Structures are given as C-alpha cells and as structure tokens.
Amino acid sequence: MIRSRVMLAVMALVGAIAAGVTLQPEPAAPGMARFMAFDVGVDPLGVPLAAYQVEVAPVEGARVRIVGVEGGEAGPYAEAPYYDPLAIQGERVIIGAFSTLDGERLPSGASRVARVHVMVESEHETPLAARLMVAGRVDGGPIDARVTLTRSRFDPNTVPGEGGSR
Amino acid sequence: MDADGPNIPRKLEQELRSAFGSTQPTDLGVIEAGAARMRAVRRRRWALRAGPLAAAAGLALAAWLLWPGAAWQTRLDQHLASGRPDILDAFALARAVDRQSPPNRFDLTGDGVVDRHDVDAVAALAVRLDGGAS
C-alpha cells in the first residue's frame, strides 16, 4: 500500500516536472542568429555624387552586430568606404567615401555605395536603418540626397563577405 | 602809324602778333581758360575717386577668386578644432592635395608633408564612433 503511494507520488512529481518544463517559455535558441547583408544606396537626385557619409544603426529592439563592410557597385565607390574598425562587432557604423573624379564619371542617380554585413539575433527582417549625414558635389558643397537600405540579394551564408577598413 | 597802337613799325607789330598772338585778353579767352581749368579739376577729382574704387574692386575680385580655397580651410580648421570633421572636409583636403599645395597646418600625421595620409586621417575622424560626426 505504502509502496504504491510512493510510486504514485513519484509519478506525480515526474509528471509535474515534465509539465512544468514544457510550459516554460522557450528561451532564445543560441543557434537562432542569422547573417544578413544590406545594400546602402545613395541617390544624389541628378547631381554627381562626389562624397557621402551615412550612419547605419539598428532599429528599436533589434539585436545586431556589424560583421563586415564592403564597397558598392563598380565605379568610384567600389572600394570599401571609410569606417571605424571599432564598429565591427558593434551595432552601429558610420561609413563615408569620396571621389575626386570628374563629374561625368560620378553617379548622379541611385547607386549602391556600400554593403553592410550583420549578424542578427532578433526576429527583425529589417533590423537596420540608414541615415544620410552629408553628401557633397564636385566642388565640395553639400547636396540633398536620398539614402536607402535594402536587403542584399547577396547571400552571406554561401559566400563569405569581404570586409576591411581603409 | 596806328593812332591807338604803340608807335612801332608795322612789320615788327605783325611779327610780334604772329609770334605771340593778341596781347589783349578777351572775354571769350578768359571763359575758355576757366573752362579748361575746371575740366582739369574735374578730371583730377574723378581720378581721386576712381583710384580707391578700383582698388576696392580689385580686392573684391581677389577675395572672390580666393574664397573657395579659404572657405574649405576655414571649415576644416573649425571642424578639427571641435573634433568633428566630416567626409566633405576630407574630400576638400584631397582636392587640395591633388591640385595645389595645402597649408602645412593640415599635416595631421606630422610627417612633414600634407598628403593622402592626412586625408585618410581626416576621414577616419569623420567616421569614428566615439563622439564623431553625427
């Protein structure tokens, strides 16, 4: 009799533990981090783009780490832009570049000037936002420009991203 | 002999008149002499006024020609003093390095020459995260 009661108690305890475990909210799985790449675009609205400076930072609640910065499409901004090496493994980066080429060799329409690689640890599909700090024309004067940040078609899971500060 | 004139031979009188003209001033002569004098005075006054005006115009032209260079230098000086240059400062210094001899005070690396390394130094300040440009 006593033995059966003990058995019942043990089974109840095991059941309660099992139920408790299954009812606990699932913790963030360590393997949930994703690697993503985002293209930084600048549209100087018809004026040859001689210089730009853009801040890329996480949106509210996003958990990201910058893992690399590379240059843009072929042309004057193909090389990696200037950025602070301390930004790597951080969540915010300021990128900037310029070109002393003649105006006709500079982009005057929308173009990809850089690509930022990040490790994302939250559910955000677009965990970053870009803000134009300054853009300049050939004579060094400031200009209006539109900055965009779009998910890159480049898949960082298949080809390692190239980074590097200059 | 002429009763009104001096008692000199007519030939001598004619020679003297041809050499020196009439010795008698007329009203018209006085007026013409005065007008000529006033024209000279006006010319002198105009020259006195135009001189400083021309100098001022020359200075303005020189300032206008030199202003773009001076503007970027002033901007970079101010931004370096505040520790917050931006990429346009680096770009301006790069253009100066390419096209002319920038002032030695922009030798940020201290290697005795203002060159691309100094441009890189300004750009690095522009993108730095610890209180850099925002």
CSV table of N, CA and C in Angstrom, one decimal, chain B:
chain,number,residue,atom,x,y,z
B,1,MET,N,51.2,155.1,-89.3
B,1,MET,CA,51.1,154.6,-87.9
B,1,MET,C,49.7,154.6,-87.4
B,2,ASP,N,49.4,153.6,-86.6
B,2,ASP,CA,48.0,153.5,-86.0
B,2,ASP,C,48.0,154.4,-84.8
B,3,ALA,N,46.9,155.2,-84.7
B,3,ALA,CA,46.8,156.2,-83.6
B,3,ALA,C,46.6,155.5,-82.3
B,4,ASP,N,45.9,154.3,-82.3
B,4,ASP,CA,45.6,153.6,-81.0
B,4,ASP,C,46.7,152.7,-80.5
B,5,GLY,N,47.5,152.2,-81.4
B,5,GLY,CA,48.6,151.2,-81.0
B,5,GLY,C,49.8,151.9,-80.6
B,6,PRO,N,50.8,151.1,-80.2
B,6,PRO,CA,52.1,151.7,-79.9
B,6,PRO,C,52.8,152.1,-81.1
B,7,ASN,N,53.7,153.0,-80.9
B,7,ASN,CA,54.4,153.6,-82.0
B,7,ASN,C,55.5,152.8,-82.5
B,8,ILE,N,55.2,151.6,-83.1
B,8,ILE,CA,56.3,150.7,-83.6
B,8,ILE,C,56.1,150.5,-85.0
B,9,PRO,N,57.1,150.0,-85.7
B,9,PRO,CA,56.9,149.7,-87.1
B,9,PRO,C,55.9,148.6,-87.3
B,10,ARG,N,55.1,148.8,-88.4
B,10,ARG,CA,54.0,147.8,-88.7
B,10,ARG,C,54.5,146.4,-88.9
B,11,LYS,N,55.7,146.3,-89.5
B,11,LYS,CA,56.2,145.0,-89.8
B,11,LYS,C,56.6,144.2,-88.5
B,12,LEU,N,57.2,145.1,-87.6
B,12,LEU,CA,57.5,144.5,-86.3
B,12,LEU,C,56.2,144.1,-85.5
B,13,GLU,N,55.2,144.9,-85.6
B,13,GLU,CA,54.0,144.6,-85.0
B,13,GLU,C,53.4,143.3,-85.5
B,14,GLN,N,53.4,143.1,-86.8
B,14,GLN,CA,52.9,141.9,-87.4
B,14,GLN,C,53.7,140.7,-87.0
B,15,GLU,N,55.0,140.8,-86.9
B,15,GLU,CA,55.8,139.7,-86.5
B,15,GLU,C,55.5,139.3,-85.0
B,16,LEU,N,55.3,140.4,-84.2
B,16,LEU,CA,55.1,140.1,-82.8
B,16,LEU,C,53.7,139.4,-82.6
B,17,ARG,N,52.7,139.9,-83.4
B,17,ARG,CA,51.4,139.3,-83.3
B,17,ARG,C,51.4,137.9,-83.7
B,18,SER,N,52.1,137.6,-84.8
B,18,SER,CA,52.1,136.2,-85.3
B,18,SER,C,52.9,135.3,-84.3
B,19,ALA,N,53.8,135.9,-83.6
B,19,ALA,CA,54.6,135.1,-82.7
B,19,ALA,C,53.8,134.8,-81.4
B,20,PHE,N,53.2,135.8,-80.8
B,20,PHE,CA,52.6,135.7,-79.5
B,20,PHE,C,51.1,135.9,-79.5
B,21,GLY,N,50.5,136.1,-80.7
B,21,GLY,CA,49.0,136.3,-80.7
B,21,GLY,C,48.7,137.7,-80.1
B,22,SER,N,47.4,137.8,-79.9
B,22,SER,CA,46.9,139.0,-79.3
B,22,SER,C,47.4,139.2,-77.9
B,23,THR,N,47.9,140.3,-77.6
B,23,THR,CA,48.3,140.5,-76.2
B,23,THR,C,47.1,141.0,-75.3
B,24,GLN,N,46.0,141.3,-76.0
B,24,GLN,CA,44.8,141.8,-75.3
B,24,GLN,C,43.9,140.6,-74.9
B,25,PRO,N,43.7,140.3,-73.6
B,25,PRO,CA,42.8,139.2,-73.3
B,25,PRO,C,41.4,139.6,-73.6
B,26,THR,N,40.6,138.6,-74.1
B,26,THR,CA,39.2,138.9,-74.5
B,26,THR,C,38.3,138.1,-73.5
B,27,ASP,N,37.0,138.5,-73.4
B,27,ASP,CA,36.1,137.7,-72.5
B,27,ASP,C,36.1,136.2,-72.9
B,28,LEU,N,36.0,136.0,-74.2
B,28,LEU,CA,36.0,134.6,-74.6
B,28,LEU,C,37.2,133.8,-74.2
B,29,GLY,N,38.4,134.4,-74.3
B,29,GLY,CA,39.6,133.8,-73.8
B,29,GLY,C,39.6,133.5,-72.4
B,30,VAL,N,39.1,134.4,-71.6
B,30,VAL,CA,39.0,134.2,-70.1
B,30,VAL,C,38.1,133.0,-69.8
B,31,ILE,N,36.9,133.0,-70.5
B,31,ILE,CA,36.0,131.9,-70.3
B,31,ILE,C,36.5,130.6,-70.7
B,32,GLU,N,37.2,130.5,-71.8
B,32,GLU,CA,37.8,129.3,-72.3
B,32,GLU,C,38.9,128.8,-71.3
B,33,ALA,N,39.7,129.7,-70.8
B,33,ALA,CA,40.8,129.4,-69.9
B,33,ALA,C,40.1,128.8,-68.6
B,34,GLY,N,39.1,129.4,-68.1
B,34,GLY,CA,38.4,129.0,-66.9
B,34,GLY,C,37.8,127.6,-67.1
B,35,ALA,N,37.2,127.4,-68.3
B,35,ALA,CA,36.6,126.1,-68.6
B,35,ALA,C,37.6,125.0,-68.6
B,36,ALA,N,38.8,125.3,-69.2
B,36,ALA,CA,39.8,124.3,-69.3
B,36,ALA,C,40.3,124.0,-67.9
B,37,ARG,N,40.4,125.0,-67.1
B,37,ARG,CA,40.9,124.8,-65.7
B,37,ARG,C,39.9,123.9,-64.9
B,38,MET,N,38.6,124.1,-65.1
B,38,MET,CA,37.6,123.3,-64.4
B,38,MET,C,37.6,121.9,-64.9
B,39,ARG,N,37.8,121.7,-66.2
B,39,ARG,CA,37.9,120.4,-66.8
B,39,ARG,C,39.0,119.6,-66.1
B,40,ALA,N,40.1,120.3,-66.0
B,40,ALA,CA,41.3,119.6,-65.3
B,40,ALA,C,41.0,119.3,-63.9
B,41,VAL,N,40.3,120.2,-63.2
B,41,VAL,CA,40.0,119.9,-61.8
B,41,VAL,C,39.0,118.7,-61.7
B,42,ARG,N,38.0,118.7,-62.7
B,42,ARG,CA,37.1,117.5,-62.7
B,42,ARG,C,37.8,116.2,-62.9
B,43,ARG,N,38.8,116.3,-63.9
B,43,ARG,CA,39.5,115.1,-64.2
B,43,ARG,C,40.3,114.6,-63.0
B,44,ARG,N,40.8,115.5,-62.2
B,44,ARG,CA,41.6,115.1,-61.1
B,44,ARG,C,40.7,114.6,-60.0
B,45,ARG,N,39.5,115.2,-59.8
B,45,ARG,CA,38.6,114.7,-58.8
B,45,ARG,C,38.1,113.2,-59.2
B,46,TRP,N,37.9,113.0,-60.5
B,46,TRP,CA,37.4,111.7,-60.9
B,46,TRP,C,38.5,110.7,-60.6
B,47,ALA,N,39.7,111.1,-60.9
B,47,ALA,CA,40.8,110.1,-60.7
B,47,ALA,C,41.0,109.8,-59.2
B,48,LEU,N,40.8,110.8,-58.4
B,48,LEU,CA,40.9,110.6,-56.9
B,48,LEU,C,39.8,109.7,-56.4
B,49,ARG,N,38.6,109.8,-57.1
B,49,ARG,CA,37.5,108.9,-56.6
B,49,ARG,C,37.7,107.5,-57.2
B,50,ALA,N,38.1,107.4,-58.5
B,50,ALA,CA,38.2,106.1,-59.1
B,50,ALA,C,39.3,105.2,-58.6
B,51,GLY,N,40.4,105.9,-58.1
B,51,GLY,CA,41.5,105.1,-57.6
B,51,GLY,C,41.1,104.1,-56.5
B,52,PRO,N,40.6,104.7,-55.4
B,52,PRO,CA,40.1,103.8,-54.3
B,52,PRO,C,39.1,102.8,-54.8
B,53,LEU,N,38.2,103.3,-55.7
B,53,LEU,CA,37.1,102.3,-56.2
B,53,LEU,C,37.8,101.2,-56.9
B,54,ALA,N,38.7,101.5,-57.7
B,54,ALA,CA,39.4,100.4,-58.5
B,54,ALA,C,40.2,99.5,-57.6
B,55,ALA,N,40.8,100.1,-56.5
B,55,ALA,CA,41.5,99.2,-55.6
B,55,ALA,C,40.5,98.3,-54.8
B,56,ALA,N,39.4,98.9,-54.4
B,56,ALA,CA,38.4,98.1,-53.7
B,56,ALA,C,37.8,96.9,-54.6
B,57,ALA,N,37.6,97.3,-55.9
B,57,ALA,CA,37.1,96.3,-56.9
B,57,ALA,C,38.2,95.2,-57.0
B,58,GLY,N,39.4,95.6,-57.1
B,58,GLY,CA,40.5,94.6,-57.2
B,58,GLY,C,40.5,93.6,-56.0
B,59,LEU,N,40.4,94.2,-54.8
B,59,LEU,CA,40.4,93.4,-53.6
B,59,LEU,C,39.2,92.5,-53.6
B,60,ALA,N,38.1,93.0,-54.0
B,60,ALA,CA,36.9,92.1,-54.0
B,60,ALA,C,37.0,91.0,-55.0
B,61,LEU,N,37.6,91.3,-56.2
B,61,LEU,CA,37.9,90.2,-57.2
B,61,LEU,C,38.8,89.2,-56.6
B,62,ALA,N,39.9,89.6,-56.0
B,62,ALA,CA,40.9,88.7,-55.4
B,62,ALA,C,40.2,87.8,-54.3
B,63,ALA,N,39.4,88.5,-53.5
B,63,ALA,CA,38.7,87.7,-52.4
B,63,ALA,C,37.8,86.7,-53.0
B,64,TRP,N,37.1,87.1,-54.1
B,64,TRP,CA,36.1,86.2,-54.7
B,64,TRP,C,36.9,85.0,-55.3
B,65,LEU,N,38.0,85.3,-56.0
B,65,LEU,CA,38.8,84.2,-56.6
B,65,LEU,C,39.4,83.3,-55.5
B,66,LEU,N,39.8,83.8,-54.4
B,66,LEU,CA,40.5,83.0,-53.4
B,66,LEU,C,39.5,82.4,-52.4
B,67,TRP,N,38.2,82.9,-52.4
B,67,TRP,CA,37.3,82.5,-51.4
B,67,TRP,C,37.1,81.0,-51.3
B,68,PRO,N,36.9,80.3,-52.4
B,68,PRO,CA,36.6,78.8,-52.3
B,68,PRO,C,37.7,78.1,-51.5
B,69,GLY,N,38.9,78.5,-51.8
B,69,GLY,CA,40.0,77.8,-51.1
B,69,GLY,C,40.0,78.2,-49.6
B,70,ALA,N,39.8,79.5,-49.3
B,70,ALA,CA,39.8,79.9,-48.0
B,70,ALA,C,38.6,79.3,-47.2
B,71,ALA,N,37.5,79.1,-47.9
B,71,ALA,CA,36.3,78.6,-47.2
B,71,ALA,C,36.5,77.2,-46.7
B,72,TRP,N,37.1,76.3,-47.5
B,72,TRP,CA,37.2,74.9,-47.1
B,72,TRP,C,38.3,74.9,-45.9
B,73,GLN,N,39.3,75.7,-46.0
B,73,GLN,CA,40.3,75.7,-45.0
B,73,GLN,C,39.7,76.2,-43.6
B,74,THR,N,38.9,77.2,-43.7
B,74,THR,CA,38.2,77.7,-42.5
B,74,THR,C,37.3,76.6,-41.9
B,75,ARG,N,36.6,76.0,-42.8
B,75,ARG,CA,35.6,74.9,-42.4
B,75,ARG,C,36.4,73.8,-41.7
B,76,LEU,N,37.5,73.4,-42.4
B,76,LEU,CA,38.3,72.3,-41.8
B,76,LEU,C,38.9,72.7,-40.5
B,77,ASP,N,39.4,73.9,-40.4
B,77,ASP,CA,40.0,74.4,-39.2
B,77,ASP,C,39.0,74.3,-38.0
B,78,GLN,N,37.8,74.8,-38.3
B,78,GLN,CA,36.7,74.8,-37.3
B,78,GLN,C,36.4,73.4,-36.9
B,79,HIS,N,36.2,72.5,-37.9
B,79,HIS,CA,35.8,71.1,-37.6
B,79,HIS,C,36.9,70.4,-36.8
B,80,LEU,N,38.2,70.6,-37.2
B,80,LEU,CA,39.3,70.0,-36.5
B,80,LEU,C,39.3,70.5,-35.0
B,81,ALA,N,39.1,71.8,-34.9
B,81,ALA,CA,39.1,72.3,-33.5
B,81,ALA,C,38.0,71.7,-32.6
B,82,SER,N,36.9,71.4,-33.3
B,82,SER,CA,35.8,70.8,-32.5
B,82,SER,C,35.9,69.3,-32.5
B,83,GLY,N,36.8,68.8,-33.2
B,83,GLY,CA,37.0,67.3,-33.3
B,83,GLY,C,35.9,66.6,-34.1
B,84,ARG,N,35.2,67.3,-34.9
B,84,ARG,CA,34.1,66.7,-35.7
B,84,ARG,C,34.2,67.1,-37.2
B,85,PRO,N,35.3,66.7,-37.8
B,85,PRO,CA,35.2,66.9,-39.3
B,85,PRO,C,34.3,65.9,-39.9
B,86,ASP,N,33.9,66.2,-41.2
B,86,ASP,CA,33.0,65.2,-41.9
B,86,ASP,C,33.7,64.8,-43.2
B,87,ILE,N,33.1,64.0,-44.0
B,87,ILE,CA,33.7,63.5,-45.2
B,87,ILE,C,33.9,64.6,-46.2
B,88,LEU,N,33.1,65.7,-46.1
B,88,LEU,CA,33.4,66.8,-47.1
B,88,LEU,C,34.7,67.5,-46.7
B,89,ASP,N,35.1,67.5,-45.5
B,89,ASP,CA,36.4,68.1,-45.1
B,89,ASP,C,37.5,67.2,-45.7
B,90,ALA,N,37.4,65.9,-45.6
B,90,ALA,CA,38.4,65.0,-46.2
B,90,ALA,C,38.4,65.2,-47.7
B,91,PHE,N,37.3,65.3,-48.3
B,91,PHE,CA,37.2,65.5,-49.7
B,91,PHE,C,37.9,66.8,-50.2
B,92,ALA,N,37.6,67.9,-49.4
B,92,ALA,CA,38.2,69.1,-49.8
B,92,ALA,C,39.7,69.1,-49.6
B,93,LEU,N,40.2,68.4,-48.6
B,93,LEU,CA,41.7,68.3,-48.4
B,93,LEU,C,42.2,67.4,-49.5
B,94,ALA,N,41.5,66.4,-49.9
B,94,ALA,CA,42.0,65.5,-51.0
B,94,ALA,C,42.1,66.3,-52.3
B,95,ARG,N,41.1,67.2,-52.6
B,95,ARG,CA,41.2,68.0,-53.8
B,95,ARG,C,42.4,69.0,-53.7
B,96,ALA,N,42.6,69.5,-52.6
B,96,ALA,CA,43.7,70.4,-52.4
B,96,ALA,C,45.1,69.7,-52.6
B,97,VAL,N,45.1,68.5,-52.1
B,97,VAL,CA,46.4,67.7,-52.2
B,97,VAL,C,46.6,67.4,-53.7
B,98,ASP,N,45.5,67.1,-54.4
B,98,ASP,CA,45.7,66.8,-55.8
B,98,ASP,C,46.0,68.0,-56.7
B,99,ARG,N,45.5,69.2,-56.3
B,99,ARG,CA,45.6,70.3,-57.2
B,99,ARG,C,46.6,71.4,-56.8
B,100,GLN,N,46.9,71.5,-55.5
B,100,GLN,CA,47.8,72.6,-55.1
B,100,GLN,C,48.5,72.1,-53.9
B,101,SER,N,49.1,73.1,-53.2
B,101,SER,CA,49.9,72.8,-52.0
B,101,SER,C,49.1,73.2,-50.8
B,102,PRO,N,48.5,72.3,-50.1
B,102,PRO,CA,47.7,72.7,-48.9
B,102,PRO,C,48.6,73.3,-47.8
B,103,PRO,N,48.0,74.1,-47.0
B,103,PRO,CA,48.8,74.7,-45.9
B,103,PRO,C,49.4,73.6,-45.0
B,104,ASN,N,50.6,73.9,-44.4
B,104,ASN,CA,51.2,72.9,-43.6
B,104,ASN,C,50.5,72.6,-42.3
B,105,ARG,N,49.6,73.4,-41.9
B,105,ARG,CA,48.9,73.2,-40.6
B,105,ARG,C,48.0,71.9,-40.8
B,106,PHE,N,47.7,71.5,-42.0
B,106,PHE,CA,46.9,70.3,-42.2
B,106,PHE,C,47.8,69.0,-42.3
B,107,ASP,N,49.0,69.1,-41.8
B,107,ASP,CA,49.8,67.9,-41.7
B,107,ASP,C,49.5,67.2,-40.4
B,108,LEU,N,48.4,66.5,-40.4
B,108,LEU,CA,47.9,65.9,-39.2
B,108,LEU,C,48.8,64.7,-38.8
B,109,THR,N,49.4,64.1,-39.7
B,109,THR,CA,50.2,62.9,-39.3
B,109,THR,C,51.6,63.3,-38.8
B,110,GLY,N,52.0,64.6,-39.0
B,110,GLY,CA,53.2,65.1,-38.5
B,110,GLY,C,54.4,64.5,-39.3
B,111,ASP,N,54.3,64.1,-40.5
B,111,ASP,CA,55.4,63.6,-41.3
B,111,ASP,C,56.0,64.7,-42.1
B,112,GLY,N,55.6,65.9,-42.0
B,112,GLY,CA,56.3,67.0,-42.7
B,112,GLY,C,55.7,67.3,-44.0
B,113,VAL,N,54.7,66.6,-44.4
B,113,VAL,CA,54.1,66.8,-45.7
B,113,VAL,C,52.6,66.6,-45.6
B,114,VAL,N,51.8,67.4,-46.4
B,114,VAL,CA,50.4,67.2,-46.4
B,114,VAL,C,50.1,66.4,-47.6
B,115,ASP,N,49.6,65.2,-47.4
B,115,ASP,CA,49.4,64.2,-48.5
B,115,ASP,C,48.1,63.4,-48.2
B,116,ARG,N,48.0,62.3,-48.9
B,116,ARG,CA,46.9,61.4,-48.8
B,116,ARG,C,46.7,60.8,-47.4
B,117,HIS,N,47.8,60.7,-46.7
B,117,HIS,CA,47.7,60.1,-45.3
B,117,HIS,C,46.9,61.1,-44.4
B,118,ASP,N,47.1,62.4,-44.7
B,118,ASP,CA,46.4,63.4,-43.9
B,118,ASP,C,44.9,63.4,-44.2
B,119,VAL,N,44.6,63.1,-45.5
B,119,VAL,CA,43.2,63.0,-46.0
B,119,VAL,C,42.6,61.8,-45.3
B,120,ASP,N,43.3,60.7,-45.2
B,120,ASP,CA,42.8,59.5,-44.5
B,120,ASP,C,42.6,59.8,-43.0
B,121,ALA,N,43.5,60.6,-42.4
B,121,ALA,CA,43.3,60.9,-41.0
B,121,ALA,C,42.0,61.7,-40.8
B,122,VAL,N,41.8,62.6,-41.7
B,122,VAL,CA,40.5,63.4,-41.5
B,122,VAL,C,39.3,62.5,-41.7
B,123,ALA,N,39.4,61.7,-42.7
B,123,ALA,CA,38.2,60.8,-43.0
B,123,ALA,C,38.0,59.8,-41.8
B,124,ALA,N,39.1,59.4,-41.2
B,124,ALA,CA,39.0,58.5,-40.0
B,124,ALA,C,38.3,59.2,-38.9
B,125,LEU,N,38.6,60.5,-38.7
B,125,LEU,CA,37.9,61.3,-37.7
B,125,LEU,C,36.4,61.4,-38.0
B,126,ALA,N,36.1,61.5,-39.3
B,126,ALA,CA,34.8,61.8,-39.7
B,126,ALA,C,33.9,60.6,-39.4
B,127,VAL,N,34.4,59.4,-39.5
B,127,VAL,CA,33.6,58.2,-39.3
B,127,VAL,C,33.8,57.5,-38.0
B,128,ARG,N,34.6,58.1,-37.1
B,128,ARG,CA,34.8,57.4,-35.8
B,128,ARG,C,33.5,57.5,-35.0
B,129,LEU,N,33.4,56.5,-34.2
B,129,LEU,CA,32.1,56.3,-33.4
B,129,LEU,C,32.1,57.0,-32.1
B,130,ASP,N,33.3,57.2,-31.5
B,130,ASP,CA,33.3,57.8,-30.1
B,130,ASP,C,33.2,59.3,-30.2
B,131,GLY,N,32.0,59.8,-30.4
B,131,GLY,CA,31.7,61.2,-30.4
B,131,GLY,C,32.1,61.9,-31.7
B,132,GLY,N,32.2,61.1,-32.8
B,132,GLY,CA,32.5,61.6,-34.1
B,132,GLY,C,31.3,62.4,-34.7
B,133,ALA,N,31.4,62.7,-35.9
B,133,ALA,CA,30.4,63.5,-36.6
B,133,ALA,C,29.0,62.8,-36.5
B,134,SER,N,28.0,63.5,-36.3
B,134,SER,CA,26.7,62.9,-36.2
B,134,SER,C,25.7,63.7,-36.9
